[in-house]
Structure formats: structure tokens, C-alpha cells
Amino acid sequence: MTVDIIIYHNPECGTSRNALAMIRNAGIEPHVVEYLKTPPSRSQLESLIARAGIGARALLREKGTPFADLGLGNEGLSDAALIDAMMAHPILINRPLVVSPLGVKLCRPSEAVLELIPAAQRGAFAKEDGEQVVDAAGNRVTAG
């Protein structure tokens, strides 16, 4: 299936790897942007945030980043200041951020990517931790 999906991906991140695997499980090979090697431009980042319908703070990653050292917990910081920090330190951009014909979304948890894939899953899928997300018929498994 030819569908234009972009995933801003960090191969070191399990959530990002799981989201990428679910896209591929639908028979789609996305355009993978390893954003730590090839960060988005400021205008791209601003557009992604706007299209996702979130503020810059919602895209900010704390764990394993200079978040605390940079004082980014200060709620008084503007979106522009937070984007400045993400441009200077791309590790601050949370992942995976997925762009599809159905929208833009920060896919945390990874199964949130299923809302952006315009094709059925081709078979069962379990996340790296063993959690079943899609059954053998390609249907999403709901908790509970």
C-alpha cells in the first residue's frame, strides 16, 4: 500500500520501535526520520506541534534529557522558548511523532499510532514487552 507516513523516530526508544513496527504490520513502509541525526527545522517543528493540536510543552521530553538542567520545568516559559530548547537539544523532542493522511500525533503509548494508519493490521502484534495490541485477525485488543 502506498501511503505517505512519516515517523520521527529514535531507534533507541522502545515506544518508537513499537510504533514503527505497527506501521509496518499494516504493510506500509513509512519515511523514517531519525530526528537526532536529522532534526526538523524550526518551521517544521512549529508546524508539527500546531498540526498535532498540542502545545510545545506537550512535546517536551524530560527523561534522559537536559530538561532539568535547562530549567524547562518553569511553567512561565513560552512555547517559543521551549522550541528554542528543542532546536538546541533535539533529544528534548519526545517521540515518536507520526504524520499521516489522518493527522499528526505524539504516539505515546505506541498503540496510539493505530489511529493514524489508514490500513488494517495484517496480523497479530505484540509490543516488545509482550503486551498484545492486535489480535490474529488484525483487530485492536482493548485492555480490560
Short mmCIF file of N, CA and C in Angstrom, two decimals:
data_model
loop_
_atom_site.label_atom_id
_atom_site.label_comp_id
_atom_site.label_asym_id
_atom_site.label_seq_id
_atom_site.Cartn_x
_atom_site.Cartn_y
_atom_site.Cartn_z
N MET A 1 0.85 -1.18 0.00
CA MET A 1 0.00 0.00 0.00
C MET A 1 0.89 1.24 0.00
N THR A 2 0.55 2.18 -0.86
CA THR A 2 1.30 3.42 -0.90
C THR A 2 0.57 4.47 -0.09
N VAL A 3 1.09 4.74 1.08
CA VAL A 3 0.55 5.76 1.97
C VAL A 3 1.73 6.54 2.49
N ASP A 4 1.61 7.85 2.48
CA ASP A 4 2.70 8.69 2.95
C ASP A 4 2.61 8.88 4.45
N ILE A 5 3.42 8.15 5.18
CA ILE A 5 3.50 8.29 6.63
C ILE A 5 4.95 8.62 6.98
N ILE A 6 5.10 9.58 7.86
CA ILE A 6 6.43 9.96 8.36
C ILE A 6 6.45 9.68 9.84
N ILE A 7 7.52 9.06 10.31
CA ILE A 7 7.69 8.85 11.74
C ILE A 7 9.01 9.50 12.16
N TYR A 8 8.92 10.40 13.12
CA TYR A 8 10.11 11.00 13.73
C TYR A 8 10.51 10.01 14.81
N HIS A 9 11.60 9.32 14.57
CA HIS A 9 11.95 8.08 15.25
C HIS A 9 13.29 8.16 15.95
N ASN A 10 13.36 7.48 17.09
CA ASN A 10 14.63 7.26 17.78
C ASN A 10 14.76 5.75 17.94
N PRO A 11 15.69 5.12 17.21
CA PRO A 11 15.81 3.66 17.28
C PRO A 11 16.19 3.14 18.66
N GLU A 12 16.63 4.01 19.55
CA GLU A 12 16.97 3.59 20.92
C GLU A 12 15.73 3.53 21.82
N CYS A 13 14.59 3.99 21.34
CA CYS A 13 13.36 4.10 22.14
C CYS A 13 12.40 2.97 21.81
N GLY A 14 12.05 2.18 22.82
CA GLY A 14 11.13 1.07 22.62
C GLY A 14 9.76 1.51 22.12
N THR A 15 9.25 2.62 22.65
CA THR A 15 7.94 3.13 22.20
C THR A 15 8.00 3.47 20.72
N SER A 16 9.07 4.10 20.31
CA SER A 16 9.25 4.46 18.91
C SER A 16 9.39 3.21 18.03
N ARG A 17 10.16 2.23 18.49
CA ARG A 17 10.32 0.98 17.72
C ARG A 17 8.97 0.26 17.58
N ASN A 18 8.17 0.24 18.65
CA ASN A 18 6.86 -0.42 18.58
C ASN A 18 5.93 0.30 17.60
N ALA A 19 5.91 1.63 17.62
CA ALA A 19 5.05 2.38 16.69
C ALA A 19 5.47 2.10 15.25
N LEU A 20 6.76 2.11 14.99
CA LEU A 20 7.27 1.82 13.65
C LEU A 20 6.86 0.41 13.22
N ALA A 21 6.96 -0.55 14.11
CA ALA A 21 6.59 -1.93 13.79
C ALA A 21 5.10 -2.06 13.48
N MET A 22 4.25 -1.30 14.17
CA MET A 22 2.81 -1.37 13.89
C MET A 22 2.49 -0.76 12.53
N ILE A 23 3.20 0.30 12.14
CA ILE A 23 3.01 0.86 10.80
C ILE A 23 3.37 -0.20 9.76
N ARG A 24 4.49 -0.84 9.97
CA ARG A 24 4.94 -1.88 9.03
C ARG A 24 4.02 -3.10 9.05
N ASN A 25 3.40 -3.38 10.20
CA ASN A 25 2.47 -4.50 10.32
C ASN A 25 1.20 -4.27 9.47
N ALA A 26 0.98 -3.04 9.07
CA ALA A 26 -0.15 -2.71 8.19
C ALA A 26 0.30 -2.74 6.73
N GLY A 27 1.53 -3.14 6.47
CA GLY A 27 2.02 -3.23 5.11
C GLY A 27 2.49 -1.90 4.54
N ILE A 28 2.78 -0.96 5.41
CA ILE A 28 3.21 0.37 4.99
C ILE A 28 4.66 0.58 5.40
N GLU A 29 5.47 1.03 4.47
CA GLU A 29 6.85 1.39 4.80
C GLU A 29 6.90 2.91 4.91
N PRO A 30 7.00 3.42 6.14
CA PRO A 30 6.98 4.87 6.32
C PRO A 30 8.33 5.51 5.99
N HIS A 31 8.29 6.80 5.87
CA HIS A 31 9.53 7.58 5.76
C HIS A 31 10.01 7.77 7.20
N VAL A 32 11.15 7.20 7.53
CA VAL A 32 11.68 7.24 8.89
C VAL A 32 12.69 8.38 8.99
N VAL A 33 12.40 9.31 9.90
CA VAL A 33 13.31 10.42 10.15
C VAL A 33 13.93 10.20 11.53
N GLU A 34 15.21 9.87 11.54
CA GLU A 34 15.92 9.75 12.83
C GLU A 34 16.26 11.18 13.24
N TYR A 35 15.35 11.77 14.00
CA TYR A 35 15.40 13.20 14.26
C TYR A 35 16.61 13.63 15.09
N LEU A 36 17.29 12.71 15.74
CA LEU A 36 18.51 13.10 16.46
C LEU A 36 19.65 13.32 15.47
N LYS A 37 19.60 12.62 14.32
CA LYS A 37 20.60 12.81 13.27
C LYS A 37 20.18 13.92 12.31
N THR A 38 18.89 14.02 12.06
CA THR A 38 18.34 14.99 11.11
C THR A 38 17.16 15.70 11.77
N PRO A 39 17.43 16.66 12.65
CA PRO A 39 16.32 17.33 13.34
C PRO A 39 15.45 18.14 12.37
N PRO A 40 14.16 18.27 12.71
CA PRO A 40 13.31 19.12 11.88
C PRO A 40 13.75 20.58 12.01
N SER A 41 13.45 21.36 10.99
CA SER A 41 13.72 22.80 11.07
C SER A 41 12.75 23.41 12.09
N ARG A 42 13.02 24.61 12.50
CA ARG A 42 12.12 25.28 13.43
C ARG A 42 10.71 25.37 12.85
N SER A 43 10.60 25.75 11.59
CA SER A 43 9.26 25.89 11.00
C SER A 43 8.56 24.53 10.91
N GLN A 44 9.32 23.46 10.60
CA GLN A 44 8.72 22.12 10.59
C GLN A 44 8.23 21.74 11.98
N LEU A 45 9.06 21.99 12.99
CA LEU A 45 8.68 21.65 14.36
C LEU A 45 7.45 22.43 14.79
N GLU A 46 7.42 23.71 14.50
CA GLU A 46 6.25 24.53 14.85
C GLU A 46 5.00 24.01 14.13
N SER A 47 5.14 23.63 12.87
CA SER A 47 4.01 23.09 12.11
C SER A 47 3.53 21.76 12.70
N LEU A 48 4.46 20.88 13.05
CA LEU A 48 4.08 19.59 13.64
C LEU A 48 3.32 19.78 14.94
N ILE A 49 3.79 20.70 15.78
CA ILE A 49 3.12 20.97 17.06
C ILE A 49 1.71 21.49 16.80
N ALA A 50 1.59 22.43 15.86
CA ALA A 50 0.27 23.00 15.55
C ALA A 50 -0.66 21.93 14.97
N ARG A 51 -0.15 21.13 14.03
CA ARG A 51 -0.98 20.11 13.39
C ARG A 51 -1.39 19.01 14.37
N ALA A 52 -0.57 18.76 15.38
CA ALA A 52 -0.92 17.77 16.40
C ALA A 52 -1.93 18.34 17.40
N GLY A 53 -2.11 19.66 17.37
CA GLY A 53 -3.07 20.29 18.28
C GLY A 53 -2.60 20.30 19.72
N ILE A 54 -1.29 20.38 19.90
CA ILE A 54 -0.72 20.39 21.25
C ILE A 54 0.15 21.63 21.40
N GLY A 55 0.51 21.93 22.63
CA GLY A 55 1.47 22.99 22.87
C GLY A 55 2.87 22.42 22.86
N ALA A 56 3.86 23.29 22.80
CA ALA A 56 5.25 22.84 22.77
C ALA A 56 5.59 22.01 24.01
N ARG A 57 5.04 22.39 25.16
CA ARG A 57 5.34 21.66 26.40
C ARG A 57 4.92 20.19 26.29
N ALA A 58 3.83 19.92 25.59
CA ALA A 58 3.35 18.54 25.45
C ALA A 58 4.30 17.68 24.63
N LEU A 59 5.15 18.31 23.83
CA LEU A 59 6.11 17.56 23.01
C LEU A 59 7.48 17.46 23.68
N LEU A 60 7.62 18.10 24.82
CA LEU A 60 8.90 18.16 25.52
C LEU A 60 9.15 16.87 26.30
N ARG A 61 10.32 16.31 26.11
CA ARG A 61 10.71 15.08 26.83
C ARG A 61 11.58 15.45 28.02
N GLU A 62 11.29 14.84 29.17
CA GLU A 62 12.08 15.09 30.38
C GLU A 62 13.13 14.02 30.61
N LYS A 63 12.72 12.76 30.53
CA LYS A 63 13.59 11.63 30.87
C LYS A 63 14.79 11.55 29.93
N GLY A 64 15.99 11.46 30.50
CA GLY A 64 17.20 11.28 29.71
C GLY A 64 17.60 12.50 28.89
N THR A 65 17.17 13.67 29.32
CA THR A 65 17.45 14.91 28.58
C THR A 65 17.98 15.98 29.55
N PRO A 66 18.43 17.11 29.00
CA PRO A 66 18.86 18.22 29.86
C PRO A 66 17.69 19.08 30.36
N PHE A 67 16.48 18.54 30.38
CA PHE A 67 15.28 19.26 30.79
C PHE A 67 15.49 20.02 32.11
N ALA A 68 15.90 19.30 33.15
CA ALA A 68 16.06 19.94 34.47
C ALA A 68 17.20 20.94 34.48
N ASP A 69 18.32 20.57 33.87
CA ASP A 69 19.48 21.47 33.84
C ASP A 69 19.17 22.78 33.14
N LEU A 70 18.26 22.74 32.17
CA LEU A 70 17.90 23.94 31.42
C LEU A 70 16.75 24.71 32.06
N GLY A 71 16.23 24.20 33.18
CA GLY A 71 15.13 24.89 33.87
C GLY A 71 13.83 24.87 33.10
N LEU A 72 13.61 23.83 32.30
CA LEU A 72 12.43 23.79 31.44
C LEU A 72 11.15 23.44 32.18
N GLY A 73 11.26 23.12 33.45
CA GLY A 73 10.07 22.88 34.27
C GLY A 73 9.35 24.18 34.62
N ASN A 74 9.98 25.30 34.37
CA ASN A 74 9.39 26.62 34.65
C ASN A 74 8.16 26.80 33.77
N GLU A 75 6.99 26.79 34.38
CA GLU A 75 5.72 26.89 33.64
C GLU A 75 5.56 28.24 32.94
N GLY A 76 6.37 29.23 33.32
CA GLY A 76 6.28 30.56 32.72
C GLY A 76 6.96 30.67 31.36
N LEU A 77 7.69 29.63 30.97
CA LEU A 77 8.38 29.67 29.68
C LEU A 77 7.38 29.61 28.53
N SER A 78 7.61 30.41 27.52
CA SER A 78 6.74 30.44 26.35
C SER A 78 7.00 29.24 25.45
N ASP A 79 6.05 28.98 24.54
CA ASP A 79 6.27 27.93 23.54
C ASP A 79 7.53 28.23 22.74
N ALA A 80 7.76 29.51 22.42
CA ALA A 80 8.95 29.88 21.64
C ALA A 80 10.22 29.49 22.38
N ALA A 81 10.25 29.72 23.69
CA ALA A 81 11.43 29.37 24.49
C ALA A 81 11.62 27.85 24.54
N LEU A 82 10.53 27.12 24.64
CA LEU A 82 10.62 25.65 24.67
C LEU A 82 11.09 25.12 23.31
N ILE A 83 10.60 25.72 22.23
CA ILE A 83 11.04 25.32 20.90
C ILE A 83 12.51 25.67 20.70
N ASP A 84 12.94 26.82 21.22
CA ASP A 84 14.37 27.17 21.18
C ASP A 84 15.20 26.05 21.81
N ALA A 85 14.75 25.56 22.97
CA ALA A 85 15.47 24.49 23.67
C ALA A 85 15.49 23.21 22.84
N MET A 86 14.35 22.88 22.22
CA MET A 86 14.29 21.66 21.39
C MET A 86 15.18 21.79 20.16
N MET A 87 15.29 22.99 19.62
CA MET A 87 16.17 23.19 18.46
C MET A 87 17.63 23.03 18.87
N ALA A 88 17.98 23.51 20.05
CA ALA A 88 19.36 23.41 20.53
C ALA A 88 19.69 21.99 21.00
N HIS A 89 18.68 21.28 21.50
CA HIS A 89 18.87 19.93 22.06
C HIS A 89 17.74 19.04 21.54
N PRO A 90 17.86 18.48 20.33
CA PRO A 90 16.78 17.67 19.75
C PRO A 90 16.33 16.49 20.63
N ILE A 91 17.17 16.04 21.54
CA ILE A 91 16.78 14.95 22.44
C ILE A 91 15.57 15.35 23.29
N LEU A 92 15.31 16.66 23.39
CA LEU A 92 14.15 17.15 24.14
C LEU A 92 12.83 16.93 23.40
N ILE A 93 12.90 16.60 22.11
CA ILE A 93 11.68 16.34 21.34
C ILE A 93 11.22 14.92 21.66
N ASN A 94 10.02 14.81 22.19
CA ASN A 94 9.50 13.49 22.53
C ASN A 94 9.16 12.72 21.26
N ARG A 95 9.12 11.44 21.37
CA ARG A 95 8.91 10.57 20.23
C ARG A 95 8.05 9.38 20.62
N PRO A 96 7.51 8.72 19.61
CA PRO A 96 7.54 9.01 18.19
C PRO A 96 6.44 9.99 17.80
N LEU A 97 6.78 10.88 16.94
CA LEU A 97 5.82 11.81 16.36
C LEU A 97 5.52 11.27 14.97
N VAL A 98 4.24 11.04 14.68
CA VAL A 98 3.86 10.40 13.42
C VAL A 98 2.94 11.33 12.63
N VAL A 99 3.24 11.44 11.34
CA VAL A 99 2.45 12.25 10.42
C VAL A 99 1.85 11.29 9.38
N SER A 100 0.52 11.34 9.23
CA SER A 100 -0.14 10.50 8.24
C SER A 100 -1.27 11.31 7.59
N PRO A 101 -1.89 10.75 6.56
CA PRO A 101 -3.04 11.44 5.97
C PRO A 101 -4.18 11.65 6.97
N LEU A 102 -4.17 10.91 8.08
CA LEU A 102 -5.22 11.02 9.10
C LEU A 102 -4.87 11.99 10.22
N GLY A 103 -3.67 12.59 10.19
CA GLY A 103 -3.32 13.56 11.21
C GLY A 103 -1.89 13.43 11.68
N VAL A 104 -1.61 14.19 12.74
CA VAL A 104 -0.28 14.21 13.36
C VAL A 104 -0.49 13.94 14.84
N LYS A 105 0.35 13.07 15.39
CA LYS A 105 0.15 12.69 16.79
C LYS A 105 1.47 12.25 17.42
N LEU A 106 1.65 12.64 18.69
CA LEU A 106 2.71 12.06 19.51
C LEU A 106 2.17 10.72 19.98
N CYS A 107 2.77 9.64 19.52
CA CYS A 107 2.22 8.30 19.75
C CYS A 107 2.80 7.67 21.01
N ARG A 108 2.33 8.15 22.13
CA ARG A 108 2.64 7.61 23.44
C ARG A 108 1.31 7.39 24.14
N PRO A 109 0.92 6.17 24.43
CA PRO A 109 1.64 4.92 24.17
C PRO A 109 1.70 4.61 22.67
N SER A 110 2.56 3.69 22.33
CA SER A 110 2.83 3.40 20.92
C SER A 110 1.60 2.99 20.14
N GLU A 111 0.64 2.32 20.78
CA GLU A 111 -0.54 1.87 20.05
C GLU A 111 -1.44 3.03 19.59
N ALA A 112 -1.16 4.25 20.06
CA ALA A 112 -1.89 5.42 19.56
C ALA A 112 -1.67 5.58 18.06
N VAL A 113 -0.58 5.01 17.54
CA VAL A 113 -0.31 5.09 16.10
C VAL A 113 -1.40 4.40 15.27
N LEU A 114 -2.11 3.45 15.85
CA LEU A 114 -3.15 2.74 15.11
C LEU A 114 -4.22 3.70 14.60
N GLU A 115 -4.44 4.82 15.30
CA GLU A 115 -5.43 5.81 14.89
C GLU A 115 -4.99 6.56 13.63
N LEU A 116 -3.70 6.49 13.30
CA LEU A 116 -3.16 7.23 12.17
C LEU A 116 -2.87 6.37 10.95
N ILE A 117 -3.09 5.07 11.07
CA ILE A 117 -2.77 4.15 9.97
C ILE A 117 -4.04 3.87 9.17
N PRO A 118 -4.09 4.32 7.91
CA PRO A 118 -5.30 4.13 7.10
C PRO A 118 -5.39 2.76 6.44
N ALA A 119 -4.83 1.76 7.10
CA ALA A 119 -4.88 0.39 6.58
C ALA A 119 -4.98 -0.55 7.77
N ALA A 120 -5.59 -1.70 7.54
CA ALA A 120 -5.75 -2.68 8.61
C ALA A 120 -4.41 -3.33 8.95
N GLN A 121 -4.30 -3.74 10.18
CA GLN A 121 -3.14 -4.54 10.59
C GLN A 121 -3.26 -5.89 9.89
N ARG A 122 -2.12 -6.42 9.46
CA ARG A 122 -2.11 -7.66 8.68
C ARG A 122 -2.03 -8.91 9.53
N GLY A 123 -1.93 -8.74 10.81
CA GLY A 123 -1.86 -9.90 11.69
C GLY A 123 -1.63 -9.45 13.11
N ALA A 124 -1.42 -10.42 13.97
CA ALA A 124 -1.22 -10.13 15.39
C ALA A 124 0.03 -9.27 15.60
N PHE A 125 -0.02 -8.47 16.66
CA PHE A 125 1.14 -7.66 17.02
C PHE A 125 1.21 -7.54 18.53
N ALA A 126 2.39 -7.80 19.06
CA ALA A 126 2.66 -7.61 20.48
C ALA A 126 3.83 -6.66 20.60
N LYS A 127 3.75 -5.76 21.57
CA LYS A 127 4.85 -4.83 21.81
C LYS A 127 6.07 -5.60 22.34
N GLU A 128 7.19 -4.92 22.35
CA GLU A 128 8.44 -5.55 22.80
C GLU A 128 8.33 -6.15 24.20
N ASP A 129 7.46 -5.57 25.04
CA ASP A 129 7.31 -6.08 26.41
C ASP A 129 6.33 -7.26 26.47
N GLY A 130 5.80 -7.67 25.31
CA GLY A 130 4.90 -8.81 25.25
C GLY A 130 3.42 -8.45 25.29
N GLU A 131 3.09 -7.18 25.54
CA GLU A 131 1.69 -6.77 25.59
C GLU A 131 1.06 -6.92 24.21
N GLN A 132 -0.03 -7.69 24.14
CA GLN A 132 -0.75 -7.91 22.87
C GLN A 132 -1.55 -6.66 22.55
N VAL A 133 -1.33 -6.11 21.35
CA VAL A 133 -2.01 -4.88 20.92
C VAL A 133 -3.01 -5.18 19.81
N VAL A 134 -2.67 -6.14 18.95
CA VAL A 134 -3.51 -6.51 17.82
C VAL A 134 -3.63 -8.03 17.81
N ASP A 135 -4.88 -8.52 17.62
CA ASP A 135 -5.07 -9.97 17.59
C ASP A 135 -4.78 -10.54 16.21
N ALA A 136 -4.89 -11.86 16.07
CA ALA A 136 -4.55 -12.55 14.82
C ALA A 136 -5.42 -12.09 13.63
N ALA A 137 -6.60 -11.58 13.92
CA ALA A 137 -7.50 -11.10 12.86
C ALA A 137 -7.19 -9.65 12.48
N GLY A 138 -6.21 -9.05 13.15
CA GLY A 138 -5.84 -7.67 12.85
C GLY A 138 -6.65 -6.64 13.61
N ASN A 139 -7.40 -7.08 14.63
CA ASN A 139 -8.21 -6.15 15.42
C ASN A 139 -7.47 -5.70 16.67
N ARG A 140 -7.66 -4.44 17.02
CA ARG A 140 -7.03 -3.91 18.22
C ARG A 140 -7.57 -4.60 19.46
N VAL A 141 -6.66 -4.98 20.35
CA VAL A 141 -7.01 -5.62 21.60
C VAL A 141 -7.18 -4.51 22.63
N THR A 142 -8.33 -4.47 23.29
CA THR A 142 -8.55 -3.44 24.29
C THR A 142 -8.33 -4.03 25.68
N ALA A 143 -7.74 -3.20 26.53
CA ALA A 143 -7.46 -3.63 27.91
C ALA A 143 -8.79 -3.77 28.66
N GLY A 144 -8.80 -4.71 29.59
CA GLY A 144 -9.97 -4.82 30.46
C GLY A 144 -10.73 -5.98 30.13
#
